[in-house]
Every structure is written in C-alpha cells, then in structure tokens.
Coordinates of C-alpha atoms and ligand atoms in Angstrom, one line a residue:
M1 CA 41.2 -84.9 -104.8
T2 CA 40.4 -83.0 -108.0
E3 CA 43.2 -82.6 -110.5
V4 CA 44.4 -79.1 -111.0
N5 CA 44.6 -77.2 -114.3
I6 CA 41.6 -79.0 -115.9
D7 CA 40.6 -77.7 -119.3
W8 CA 36.9 -77.7 -118.6
H9 CA 35.9 -76.7 -122.1
D10 CA 37.8 -79.8 -123.5
R11 CA 36.4 -82.0 -120.7
A12 CA 32.9 -80.9 -121.5
K13 CA 33.2 -82.0 -125.2
K14 CA 34.3 -85.5 -124.1
L15 CA 31.5 -86.0 -121.6
N16 CA 29.4 -89.1 -122.1
I17 CA 26.1 -88.7 -120.4
D18 CA 23.6 -91.5 -119.5
G19 CA 20.2 -89.9 -119.1
R20 CA 18.3 -93.1 -118.2
A21 CA 16.5 -93.4 -114.9
L22 CA 17.8 -95.5 -112.0
I23 CA 15.3 -98.0 -110.7
D24 CA 16.1 -101.1 -108.6
G25 CA 19.8 -100.7 -109.2
E26 CA 19.5 -100.6 -113.0
R27 CA 19.7 -97.7 -115.5
V28 CA 16.4 -97.9 -117.4
N29 CA 14.5 -96.0 -120.1
A30 CA 11.1 -94.6 -119.3
Q31 CA 8.5 -97.4 -119.7
D32 CA 6.9 -95.7 -122.7
G33 CA 10.4 -95.2 -124.2
T34 CA 10.1 -91.4 -124.4
T35 CA 12.9 -88.9 -123.5
F36 CA 13.2 -85.2 -123.1
A37 CA 16.2 -83.1 -124.3
C38 CA 18.4 -81.5 -121.7
F39 CA 20.0 -78.3 -122.8
S40 CA 22.9 -76.2 -121.4
P41 CA 22.1 -72.6 -120.5
I42 CA 25.8 -71.8 -121.2
D43 CA 25.3 -71.8 -125.0
G44 CA 22.0 -73.7 -125.7
R45 CA 23.8 -76.9 -126.7
K46 CA 22.0 -80.2 -126.2
L47 CA 23.6 -82.2 -123.4
A48 CA 21.6 -85.5 -123.3
D49 CA 18.3 -87.2 -123.9
V50 CA 16.8 -87.9 -120.5
A51 CA 14.3 -90.6 -119.6
H52 CA 10.9 -88.9 -119.5
S53 CA 9.5 -90.6 -116.3
K54 CA 5.8 -90.6 -115.7
A55 CA 3.3 -92.3 -113.4
A56 CA 4.1 -95.8 -114.6
D57 CA 7.8 -95.3 -113.8
V58 CA 7.0 -93.7 -110.5
N59 CA 4.8 -96.6 -109.6
T60 CA 7.6 -99.1 -110.3
A61 CA 10.1 -97.0 -108.3
V62 CA 7.7 -96.8 -105.4
A63 CA 7.1 -100.6 -105.5
V64 CA 10.8 -101.2 -105.6
A65 CA 11.5 -98.8 -102.8
R66 CA 8.7 -100.4 -100.7
A67 CA 10.1 -103.9 -101.3
A68 CA 13.6 -102.7 -100.3
F69 CA 12.2 -101.2 -97.1
Q70 CA 10.0 -104.3 -96.2
D71 CA 12.8 -106.8 -96.5
R72 CA 15.1 -104.6 -94.4
R73 CA 18.1 -104.9 -96.7
W74 CA 19.0 -101.4 -95.6
A75 CA 16.8 -100.4 -92.7
G76 CA 17.8 -103.7 -91.0
L77 CA 21.5 -103.0 -91.1
S78 CA 23.2 -101.8 -88.0
P79 CA 23.6 -98.0 -87.8
R80 CA 27.3 -98.6 -88.0
D81 CA 27.0 -100.5 -91.3
R82 CA 24.8 -97.8 -92.8
K83 CA 27.4 -95.3 -91.6
E84 CA 30.2 -97.1 -93.4
A85 CA 28.2 -97.2 -96.7
M86 CA 27.3 -93.5 -96.4
V87 CA 31.0 -92.6 -95.8
R88 CA 32.0 -94.6 -98.8
F89 CA 29.3 -92.8 -100.8
A90 CA 30.8 -89.4 -99.7
D91 CA 34.2 -90.6 -100.6
L92 CA 33.0 -91.6 -104.1
V93 CA 31.3 -88.2 -104.6
L94 CA 34.7 -86.6 -103.8
A95 CA 36.5 -89.0 -106.1
H96 CA 34.1 -87.9 -108.9
Q97 CA 34.2 -84.2 -107.9
A98 CA 35.3 -82.9 -111.3
E99 CA 32.8 -85.0 -113.2
L100 CA 29.9 -84.0 -111.0
A101 CA 30.9 -80.3 -110.9
L102 CA 31.1 -80.3 -114.7
L103 CA 27.6 -81.9 -115.0
E104 CA 26.2 -79.3 -112.6
T105 CA 27.8 -76.4 -114.4
L106 CA 26.7 -77.5 -117.9
D107 CA 23.2 -78.4 -116.7
M108 CA 22.3 -75.2 -114.8
G109 CA 24.9 -72.6 -115.6
K110 CA 26.7 -71.9 -112.3
P111 CA 30.4 -71.1 -112.4
I112 CA 32.6 -74.3 -112.4
S113 CA 34.7 -72.9 -109.4
A114 CA 31.5 -72.8 -107.3
S115 CA 30.3 -76.2 -108.4
L116 CA 33.6 -77.7 -107.4
S117 CA 34.4 -76.0 -104.2
M118 CA 30.8 -75.5 -102.9
D119 CA 28.2 -77.7 -104.4
V120 CA 29.9 -81.0 -104.8
A121 CA 32.2 -80.6 -101.8
S122 CA 29.2 -79.7 -99.6
A123 CA 27.2 -82.6 -101.0
A124 CA 29.9 -85.0 -100.0
N125 CA 30.2 -83.4 -96.6
T126 CA 26.4 -83.8 -96.1
L127 CA 26.5 -87.5 -96.9
R128 CA 29.5 -88.0 -94.6
W129 CA 28.1 -86.0 -91.8
F130 CA 24.7 -87.8 -91.6
G131 CA 26.5 -91.1 -92.1
E132 CA 28.9 -90.3 -89.2
A133 CA 26.0 -89.1 -87.0
I134 CA 23.7 -92.0 -87.3
D135 CA 25.6 -94.5 -85.0
K136 CA 26.1 -91.8 -82.3
I137 CA 22.4 -91.0 -81.6
Y138 CA 20.7 -92.7 -78.7
D139 CA 17.0 -93.2 -78.0
E140 CA 15.3 -92.3 -74.8
I141 CA 13.8 -93.8 -71.7
A142 CA 11.1 -91.7 -70.2
P143 CA 11.1 -90.8 -66.4
T144 CA 7.8 -92.7 -65.7
A145 CA 6.6 -94.5 -62.5
E146 CA 8.6 -97.2 -60.9
H147 CA 6.7 -100.2 -62.2
T148 CA 6.7 -99.1 -65.8
L149 CA 9.3 -98.6 -68.5
A150 CA 8.6 -96.3 -71.4
M151 CA 11.0 -96.4 -74.3
I152 CA 10.9 -93.6 -76.9
T153 CA 12.5 -94.8 -80.0
R154 CA 12.9 -93.6 -83.6
E155 CA 12.1 -95.6 -86.6
P156 CA 12.5 -94.8 -90.3
V157 CA 9.2 -93.6 -91.9
G158 CA 9.6 -96.0 -94.8
V159 CA 9.4 -94.7 -98.4
V160 CA 10.6 -91.1 -98.9
A161 CA 10.1 -89.1 -102.1
A162 CA 12.5 -86.2 -102.5
I163 CA 11.5 -83.6 -105.1
V164 CA 14.2 -81.0 -105.6
P165 CA 14.9 -77.8 -107.6
W166 CA 17.5 -76.8 -110.1
N167 CA 19.4 -74.0 -108.3
Y168 CA 21.7 -76.3 -106.2
P169 CA 20.8 -79.7 -107.8
I170 CA 23.3 -82.1 -106.2
L171 CA 23.3 -80.2 -102.8
M172 CA 19.5 -80.0 -102.4
A173 CA 19.4 -83.7 -103.3
C174 CA 21.9 -84.6 -100.6
W175 CA 20.2 -82.4 -98.0
K176 CA 17.2 -84.8 -98.5
I177 CA 18.8 -88.2 -99.2
A178 CA 21.6 -88.0 -96.6
P179 CA 19.4 -87.9 -93.5
A180 CA 16.7 -90.0 -95.1
L181 CA 19.1 -92.8 -96.0
A182 CA 21.1 -92.6 -92.8
A183 CA 17.8 -93.1 -90.9
G184 CA 17.2 -96.3 -92.9
N185 CA 14.5 -95.2 -95.4
S186 CA 14.2 -96.1 -99.0
V187 CA 14.2 -93.1 -101.3
I188 CA 12.9 -92.0 -104.7
L189 CA 14.7 -88.8 -105.9
K190 CA 13.1 -86.6 -108.5
P191 CA 15.4 -84.0 -109.7
S192 CA 14.2 -80.9 -111.6
E193 CA 13.6 -81.4 -115.3
K194 CA 16.0 -78.4 -115.8
S195 CA 18.9 -80.1 -114.0
P196 CA 18.6 -83.9 -113.8
L197 CA 22.2 -85.0 -114.6
S198 CA 24.1 -84.9 -111.3
A199 CA 21.2 -86.7 -109.5
L200 CA 21.5 -89.7 -111.9
R201 CA 25.2 -90.0 -111.3
L202 CA 24.6 -89.7 -107.6
G203 CA 22.4 -92.8 -107.8
D204 CA 25.2 -94.7 -109.6
L205 CA 27.7 -93.8 -106.9
A206 CA 25.3 -94.9 -104.1
L207 CA 25.2 -98.3 -105.6
L208 CA 29.0 -98.4 -106.0
A209 CA 29.2 -97.5 -102.3
G210 CA 27.3 -100.6 -101.4
I211 CA 23.9 -99.0 -100.7
P212 CA 21.6 -101.9 -101.8
K213 CA 19.7 -101.7 -105.0
G214 CA 16.2 -100.3 -104.8
V215 CA 17.1 -98.2 -101.7
L216 CA 17.9 -95.1 -103.8
N217 CA 16.0 -94.7 -107.1
V218 CA 16.2 -91.6 -109.4
V219 CA 13.3 -90.7 -111.7
P220 CA 14.0 -87.7 -113.9
G221 CA 10.9 -86.0 -115.2
F222 CA 8.6 -83.0 -115.1
G223 CA 6.7 -81.8 -112.1
A224 CA 3.2 -82.6 -113.3
E225 CA 4.1 -86.0 -114.8
A226 CA 6.6 -87.4 -112.3
G227 CA 6.3 -85.1 -109.2
T228 CA 2.5 -85.2 -108.9
P229 CA 2.3 -89.1 -109.0
L230 CA 4.9 -89.1 -106.2
A231 CA 3.0 -86.5 -104.1
M232 CA -0.3 -88.3 -104.7
H233 CA 1.0 -91.8 -104.2
M234 CA -0.7 -93.9 -101.5
D235 CA 2.5 -95.9 -100.7
V236 CA 4.9 -92.9 -100.2
D237 CA 5.2 -92.2 -96.5
C238 CA 6.9 -88.9 -96.7
I239 CA 7.6 -86.2 -99.3
A240 CA 10.6 -84.0 -98.9
F241 CA 10.2 -81.0 -101.2
T242 CA 12.4 -78.1 -102.0
G243 CA 11.1 -75.6 -104.6
S244 CA 8.7 -72.7 -105.1
T245 CA 6.0 -71.6 -102.6
E246 CA 3.4 -72.1 -105.3
V247 CA 4.3 -75.7 -105.9
G248 CA 4.9 -76.3 -102.2
K249 CA 1.2 -75.4 -101.5
K250 CA 0.1 -78.0 -104.1
I251 CA 2.3 -80.6 -102.4
Q252 CA 0.6 -80.0 -99.1
I253 CA -2.8 -80.4 -100.8
M254 CA -1.8 -83.6 -102.6
A255 CA -0.5 -85.0 -99.3
G256 CA -3.9 -84.3 -97.8
Q257 CA -5.8 -85.6 -100.7
S258 CA -3.9 -88.9 -100.7
N259 CA -2.6 -90.7 -97.7
L260 CA -1.7 -87.7 -95.5
K261 CA 1.9 -88.4 -96.0
R262 CA 4.3 -86.2 -94.1
A263 CA 5.0 -83.2 -96.4
W264 CA 8.1 -81.2 -95.7
C265 CA 8.5 -78.1 -97.8
E266 CA 11.5 -75.8 -98.1
L267 CA 10.3 -72.9 -100.2
G268 CA 11.0 -69.4 -101.5
G269 CA 12.2 -66.2 -99.9
K270 CA 12.5 -62.5 -100.2
S271 CA 15.1 -61.9 -97.5
P272 CA 15.9 -58.5 -96.0
N273 CA 19.5 -57.3 -95.4
I274 CA 19.3 -54.4 -93.0
I275 CA 22.2 -51.9 -93.0
F276 CA 22.5 -49.5 -90.1
A277 CA 24.7 -46.4 -90.2
D278 CA 27.0 -47.7 -87.4
C279 CA 28.1 -50.8 -89.3
N280 CA 31.4 -51.7 -90.9
V281 CA 30.4 -50.3 -94.3
D282 CA 33.2 -51.9 -96.3
E283 CA 32.3 -55.4 -95.0
A284 CA 28.6 -54.8 -95.4
V285 CA 29.0 -53.6 -99.0
A286 CA 31.2 -56.6 -100.0
S287 CA 28.9 -59.1 -98.4
S288 CA 25.7 -57.6 -99.7
V289 CA 26.9 -57.7 -103.3
A290 CA 28.5 -61.1 -103.0
S291 CA 25.5 -62.8 -101.5
I292 CA 22.8 -61.3 -103.9
F293 CA 24.9 -62.2 -107.0
Y294 CA 26.1 -65.5 -105.9
N295 CA 24.6 -68.3 -108.0
Q296 CA 23.2 -65.7 -110.4
G297 CA 20.8 -64.6 -107.7
E298 CA 19.2 -68.0 -107.9
S299 CA 19.3 -68.7 -104.2
C300 CA 16.3 -69.2 -101.9
N301 CA 17.9 -67.1 -99.2
A302 CA 19.4 -64.4 -101.5
P303 CA 19.3 -61.0 -99.7
S304 CA 17.2 -59.4 -102.5
R305 CA 15.9 -56.5 -100.3
L306 CA 18.7 -54.2 -99.2
L307 CA 17.3 -51.9 -96.4
V308 CA 19.8 -49.0 -95.9
E309 CA 19.6 -46.3 -93.2
R310 CA 19.0 -43.0 -95.0
T311 CA 22.1 -41.2 -93.5
I312 CA 24.6 -43.5 -95.2
K313 CA 22.6 -44.6 -98.3
D314 CA 24.3 -42.5 -100.9
A315 CA 27.8 -43.4 -99.7
F316 CA 26.8 -47.0 -99.4
I317 CA 25.4 -47.2 -102.9
K318 CA 28.5 -45.5 -104.4
K319 CA 30.7 -48.2 -102.9
L320 CA 28.4 -51.0 -103.9
L321 CA 28.5 -50.0 -107.5
T322 CA 32.3 -50.2 -107.6
H323 CA 32.0 -53.9 -106.9
L324 CA 29.8 -54.7 -109.9
P325 CA 32.5 -55.2 -112.5
R326 CA 33.6 -58.3 -110.6
Y327 CA 30.1 -59.9 -111.1
Q328 CA 29.7 -59.4 -114.8
P329 CA 28.6 -62.7 -116.3
G330 CA 31.1 -64.9 -118.1
N331 CA 31.4 -68.4 -119.4
P332 CA 30.7 -70.7 -116.4
L333 CA 33.5 -73.1 -117.7
D334 CA 36.1 -70.4 -117.1
T335 CA 37.6 -70.7 -113.6
T336 CA 37.7 -66.9 -113.2
T337 CA 33.9 -66.5 -113.8
T338 CA 32.0 -65.4 -110.7
M339 CA 28.5 -65.1 -112.2
G340 CA 27.3 -67.6 -114.8
A341 CA 24.2 -68.3 -116.9
I342 CA 20.6 -68.2 -115.9
V343 CA 19.1 -71.7 -115.9
D344 CA 17.0 -71.3 -119.0
N345 CA 15.3 -69.0 -121.4
R346 CA 12.1 -69.1 -119.4
Q347 CA 13.7 -68.0 -116.2
M348 CA 15.7 -65.3 -118.0
D349 CA 12.5 -63.9 -119.5
N350 CA 10.8 -63.9 -116.1
I351 CA 13.7 -62.0 -114.6
L352 CA 13.6 -59.5 -117.5
K353 CA 9.8 -59.0 -116.9
Y354 CA 10.5 -58.2 -113.2
I355 CA 13.1 -55.7 -114.3
Q356 CA 10.6 -54.1 -116.6
S357 CA 8.0 -53.9 -113.8
G358 CA 10.5 -52.2 -111.6
L359 CA 11.0 -49.5 -114.2
T360 CA 7.2 -49.2 -114.8
E361 CA 6.5 -48.9 -111.0
G362 CA 9.0 -46.0 -110.7
A363 CA 12.2 -47.6 -109.2
T364 CA 15.5 -46.1 -110.4
L365 CA 17.7 -48.5 -112.4
L366 CA 21.3 -47.9 -111.2
A367 CA 23.0 -50.8 -113.0
G368 CA 22.4 -53.7 -115.3
G369 CA 18.9 -54.7 -116.2
V370 CA 19.7 -56.3 -119.6
R371 CA 20.5 -59.6 -121.2
V372 CA 24.2 -59.9 -122.2
L373 CA 26.3 -62.4 -124.1
G374 CA 23.3 -63.2 -126.2
K375 CA 25.6 -64.3 -129.1
T376 CA 26.8 -67.3 -127.2
G377 CA 23.3 -68.8 -127.4
G378 CA 23.2 -68.8 -123.6
F379 CA 21.1 -66.9 -121.1
Y380 CA 22.9 -64.2 -119.1
I381 CA 21.8 -61.1 -117.3
S382 CA 24.0 -58.3 -116.0
P383 CA 24.0 -57.6 -112.2
T384 CA 21.0 -55.3 -111.7
V385 CA 20.5 -52.7 -108.9
F386 CA 17.4 -50.7 -108.3
D387 CA 17.2 -47.7 -106.0
H388 CA 14.0 -45.9 -104.7
V389 CA 12.2 -49.2 -104.2
T390 CA 9.2 -49.3 -101.9
N391 CA 8.1 -52.5 -100.3
D392 CA 4.9 -52.7 -102.2
M393 CA 6.5 -52.8 -105.6
K394 CA 6.6 -56.2 -107.3
I395 CA 10.4 -56.3 -107.3
A396 CA 10.3 -56.0 -103.5
A397 CA 7.3 -58.2 -102.8
E398 CA 7.9 -61.2 -105.1
E399 CA 10.8 -63.7 -105.4
I400 CA 12.6 -62.9 -108.6
F401 CA 15.2 -65.6 -108.4
G402 CA 17.8 -63.7 -110.5
P403 CA 20.6 -61.1 -110.1
V404 CA 18.4 -58.2 -109.1
L405 CA 18.9 -56.1 -106.0
S406 CA 16.2 -53.7 -104.6
I407 CA 17.3 -50.9 -102.3
I408 CA 14.8 -49.6 -99.8
T409 CA 15.6 -46.7 -97.4
F410 CA 14.6 -46.5 -93.8
D411 CA 15.0 -43.9 -90.9
T412 CA 14.4 -45.8 -87.7
E413 CA 14.9 -49.3 -86.2
E414 CA 11.1 -49.8 -86.0
E415 CA 10.6 -48.9 -89.6
A416 CA 13.4 -51.3 -90.6
V417 CA 11.7 -54.2 -88.7
E418 CA 8.3 -53.3 -90.1
I419 CA 9.5 -53.3 -93.7
A420 CA 11.6 -56.5 -93.2
N421 CA 8.7 -58.4 -91.8
D422 CA 6.2 -57.1 -94.3
T423 CA 6.5 -60.2 -96.5
P424 CA 4.7 -63.6 -96.7
Y425 CA 8.1 -65.3 -96.7
G426 CA 10.5 -65.7 -93.7
L427 CA 13.6 -67.6 -94.8
A428 CA 16.5 -65.4 -93.9
A429 CA 17.4 -61.9 -92.7
A430 CA 20.6 -60.0 -91.8
I431 CA 21.4 -57.1 -89.6
W432 CA 24.6 -55.0 -89.9
T433 CA 25.3 -52.9 -86.8
Q434 CA 28.0 -52.5 -84.1
N435 CA 25.3 -52.1 -81.5
L436 CA 25.1 -55.4 -79.6
S437 CA 21.7 -54.7 -78.0
R438 CA 20.2 -53.6 -81.2
A439 CA 21.5 -56.7 -83.0
H440 CA 20.0 -59.1 -80.4
L441 CA 16.7 -57.3 -80.1
L442 CA 16.2 -57.1 -83.9
A443 CA 17.3 -60.8 -84.3
K444 CA 14.3 -61.6 -82.0
A445 CA 12.0 -59.3 -83.8
L446 CA 12.6 -60.6 -87.3
R447 CA 10.4 -63.4 -88.5
A448 CA 12.9 -65.6 -90.3
G449 CA 14.3 -69.0 -89.9
M450 CA 17.9 -67.8 -90.1
V451 CA 19.2 -64.4 -89.0
Y452 CA 22.8 -63.3 -89.7
I453 CA 24.4 -60.6 -87.7
N454 CA 27.3 -58.7 -89.5
S455 CA 27.5 -61.5 -92.1
Y456 CA 25.4 -63.2 -94.7
D457 CA 25.0 -66.8 -95.6
E458 CA 27.2 -68.3 -93.0
D459 CA 27.0 -72.0 -93.6
D460 CA 27.6 -75.2 -91.6
I461 CA 26.0 -78.6 -91.8
T462 CA 25.5 -78.6 -88.0
V463 CA 22.8 -75.8 -88.2
P464 CA 19.3 -76.1 -89.5
F465 CA 18.3 -74.4 -92.8
G466 CA 14.7 -73.4 -93.4
G467 CA 12.1 -70.7 -92.9
Y468 CA 9.0 -69.3 -91.2
Q469 CA 5.6 -68.6 -92.8
Q470 CA 5.4 -69.3 -96.6
S471 CA 9.1 -70.1 -96.8
G472 CA 8.1 -73.6 -95.6
N473 CA 8.1 -76.0 -92.7
G474 CA 10.7 -78.5 -91.4
R475 CA 14.4 -77.9 -91.6
D476 CA 17.2 -79.3 -93.8
K477 CA 20.7 -80.0 -92.3
S478 CA 21.7 -80.6 -88.7
L479 CA 20.4 -83.4 -86.5
H480 CA 16.9 -81.7 -86.6
A481 CA 16.6 -82.9 -90.2
L482 CA 16.4 -86.5 -88.9
D483 CA 13.0 -85.7 -87.3
K484 CA 11.5 -85.4 -90.8
Y485 CA 12.5 -88.9 -91.8
T486 CA 11.7 -90.8 -88.6
E487 CA 8.6 -91.8 -86.6
L488 CA 8.6 -91.5 -82.8
K489 CA 7.5 -94.7 -81.1
T490 CA 6.7 -95.1 -77.5
T491 CA 6.8 -98.7 -76.1
W492 CA 5.3 -99.2 -72.6
I493 CA 6.5 -102.1 -70.6
K494 CA 4.7 -103.1 -67.3
L495 CA 7.3 -104.3 -64.8
K496 CA 6.3 -106.9 -62.2
P497 CA 6.3 -105.3 -58.8
Ligands
NAD1 P1 9.6 -75.5 -108.6 O1 8.6 -75.4 -107.5 O2 9.1 -75.0 -110.0 O3 10.1 -77.0 -108.8 C1 10.7 -77.7 -107.8 C2 10.5 -79.2 -108.1 O4 9.1 -79.5 -108.0 C3 11.0 -79.6 -109.5 O5 11.6 -80.9 -109.3 C4 9.7 -79.7 -110.2 O6 9.8 -80.6 -111.3 C5 8.7 -80.2 -109.2 N1 7.3 -79.8 -109.5 C6 6.9 -78.7 -110.2 N2 5.5 -78.8 -110.2 C7 5.1 -79.9 -109.5 C8 3.9 -80.5 -109.2 N3 2.7 -79.9 -109.7 N4 3.9 -81.6 -108.5 C9 5.0 -82.2 -108.0 N5 6.2 -81.7 -108.3 C10 6.3 -80.5 -109.0 O7 10.9 -74.7 -108.2 P2 12.2 -74.4 -109.0 O8 12.0 -73.4 -110.0 O9 12.8 -75.7 -109.4 O10 13.2 -73.9 -107.8 C11 13.2 -72.6 -107.4 C12 12.5 -72.4 -106.1 O11 13.1 -73.3 -105.1 C13 12.6 -71.0 -105.5 O12 11.3 -70.6 -105.1 C14 13.6 -71.2 -104.4 O13 13.4 -70.2 -103.4 C15 13.2 -72.5 -103.9 N6 14.3 -73.1 -103.0 C16 14.1 -73.2 -101.7 C17 15.2 -73.7 -100.9 C18 15.0 -73.8 -99.4 O14 15.8 -74.5 -98.7 N7 14.0 -73.1 -98.8 C19 16.4 -74.1 -101.5 C20 16.5 -74.0 -102.8 C21 15.5 -73.5 -103.6

C-alpha cells in the first residue's frame, strides 16, 4: 500500500533515475554509448539521460529474446508457475506504486492522483489478471469422426515486440506485456521516447519477480531508430503496437515488407458522445466534461465530438461551462490537480494550431483556447470548448489529442448517427437517453468498438478495448487479448479402429 501524505515535490527532488536499457537481465548503455535527454513537461526540467537505443541494440534484444524463447526457460514453465511469477510481478508493482506513479507524472505530466489510483493500480491489476487467468484456460478437442482425434491447442507466438505511446505509458505497456508474458512469449518493450521511465522500472520489477532474464527486455528510443528495426525484424513474430493511425499504417507495411509478422494496432479516435433531450442532463454534463478533460484530453477514446440535440443545447452548454473551473490546469505533483501538463512543447503547439484552425473555420470559442502557466516552464492549455462546429471542420475531423471539445448540433436520431459515423475512426461512442429502444438501436448502428450508454469510459479488465476502421485491429484486455499472442495448432491423431 502507498504511504499517505507524501510530499511529492520533495520526493521528486530525491529521485534517482536509471535511464539505461534492460537487455538480458542487465541494465546497459546503448551500444554506441549515446543517450537522449528526458525532460519533464511540468516545468521543463531534465529528468534523466536515457539510452538511445538503435538497430544494434534492438538486434541484441531480439537475439536474447529468441534464445530465451528457444530454451523454454519461460515458455516451458507450467502455466501455474508462470501465474505465480506474474502475481509476484503485480505485487511488486503495487509495492512500488508511489515511485512508479511519480515517474509517470514527472515524465508525461498527468496528475499524481491519477497516476497512483488509475495508471499504476490498473497496470498491477492487468498483470495479476492475466497471470491468474493463464492456468484456468483449457484447450479444445474438436467433434470429429469416431476414429480420429483433433486437438486444438494454443502455443505462444514466440518473440513479441510491444511499441507503446506516451499517454498511459505503464498501463499501455502492461496491456501488451501481461497477456504476451502470461501466454509464454518473450517480449521486447519499446516505450515512447517521450515517456520511457516507468517501462524501465517495470523491467527491473519483472526480474525481481522471478521472470527469467531475457524474457522481458526494454529498449528506450525513438520511433524511426528503435521502433522501425523492431517492426522490420525478420525474427520478431508479432508486433503489438499502440499509437497514432499514421504510424500504425507504417507498422502494417513494415510487417508485410519483412516476415509478415502479426501486426496488432490500437490506434487513434475521434469519438462521438451523443446527447438526447430525454437524458439525465446533470449526469451527462458531468460525464462529458470529466471524460474529455481527463488526462489533459490525451486519451485515444476521449469523447472529443459532443453531439447535442438542438432543443436542449443552450441549457446543456450553460451547465457544462460551470464545470470548467474544476479542470483548470495545475501542478501535476499537487494532489488536488485534476488536469496536468501536455506531454511536450511539440504536442502543445499542435493543439494550439488546431485551436487556431477552429477559429479560422468559423467555430465559436466558448472557453479556454490558450496556453497557461507558461512561467513554470511547463506546457499547459486551459480546457477549451468550441460551439457551432460542423463535422467537416478540422477540429471535428482530426484527432487533436488535447483538452479541446467540439460541440455539434443535431435534430434527429438519423442525423446523429450519420454525423457520429462520418469519421475514418471507430474507437468509442456514447449515447445518453432514457429511451431503451433508441439506446439499443443506436448502439447497433454506431460503428465503434466500444459503445457506452448513459456513461462514458466504463472500465474493466474483463472487457475488450479497441476499435473499428482506422482505430485499429485486435483488442487489448480481456481473454480475447490472448488471441493476439498465441498461435492455434490443430493436431490430428488417427485412432486404430
Ligand atoms: P505515435 O504513433 O507517434 O508513437 C507511438 C509509438 O510508436 C512510440 O513508441 C513511437 O516511438 C513509435 N513510433 C513512431 N514512429 C515509428 C516508426 N516509424 N516505426 C516504429 N515505431 C514508431 O503515437 P503517440 O503520439 O505516442 O501516441 C498517441 C496516439 O496513440 C494517439 O493517436 C492515440 O489515440 C493513440 N492511442 C491509442 C490507444 C488505443 O488503445 N487505441 C491507446 C492509447 C493511445
């Protein structure tokens, strides 16, 4: 359990960060000795020099992971033994909850209260859940003819490369490594260059938990230099990617250009949140605001398009604006802060460009729209709300990945569905209504991997997470995630009559 009353500012000053890669159970420098500086978006301070991994480091990590897989030091353990190691891993993550949460907050700017209670706690739960699951899953015998026996079994795919983004660094890492490890694979984890720190500590804790060396390797580095060699590698069997649609498309191409490795992509979104006049308005307002501004709007499933029925729009907006003071950015190390810093200067500038495009295209800025707390040296944007948005404007069509809400008006159910589905994405969607038939019919009509009715962002490890269309393929979480990291084998046995 985490101690209470931690002085996070003080704790941050005393942190000792090891930025070296983790390969074959050892913390190592990049082979060419280079590092890159890791800065905090809270105030621009340098946190650590991190190993600048490139193709040579990736090649070593893949060779090590392959050797670990071949000698079956992990894949050959009984599911029960793997379970026990995974559960110890989860326990260790919880035992280091404060340290990991602090690293996460310093590295990418989210509020410390969220890092503690959501990110690190959910990461531990993910490791525990897949560990607990793996010795409770049975293979199949097919109903074939009498003198045959056909066994359908699952085997680990082998060497898995996990490439993850910066918005939920430790959690996205665990959504990949937990099912991959539980199934018996060896893994190379490449965290985002913007948030490499918690992944490196995760690697240390896996070793401490008794997961054999070489089974989980962590190579921090940039996309083109460390991610591409993984995606192109002839000896990586599966790539599990979470990130932008733009890079996801490249990952699919690289998989095809190399060894046709399985390429699972969890990508971006532009999710609609549809508000009907008959809904519980107070609940809908509170949820709409909380879910777009959570994590500074840097969530793949953020409900960034708010579709409101015309008859209640003015009243709805009036209420919505009263919630904004609660989401003004603050220092992420203060426990009362609900919205923290944007991950870096570049992302902040991108968001500000989108805000400018909203103004240029004729949307009405109702709140925010500016950088704040600039004197801190950090990157903060006030919660931003646009009205009179049409679905063809850039702020409605493209993923902004920041605290920007676009309000679109509709008159009929048909129009709401048409606008909601008019997107290349399909990650999530929500419907707010008291009409049960309408809720069910619209849930079927919406092209999205996750539909919420009278809520947003319900979360449980037992349910799949992922999208339709250009939001990706495959699913994280739930037992379905194991499909990505296992091969199906059929073994036919001819029985003597
Ligand atoms: P990104 O695509 O820029 O980077 C993601 C990862 O890919 C990073 O580790 C990066 O270093 C690596 N990468 C970049 N270029 C690469 C290349 N050419 N080859 C190989 N690897 C490369 O995304 P980001 O900015 O880190 O994350 C934000 C995106 O992630 C958003 O689009 C968001 O919607 C998406 N996301 C999706 C989910 C989901 O489950 N669907 C969850 C979280 C985030």
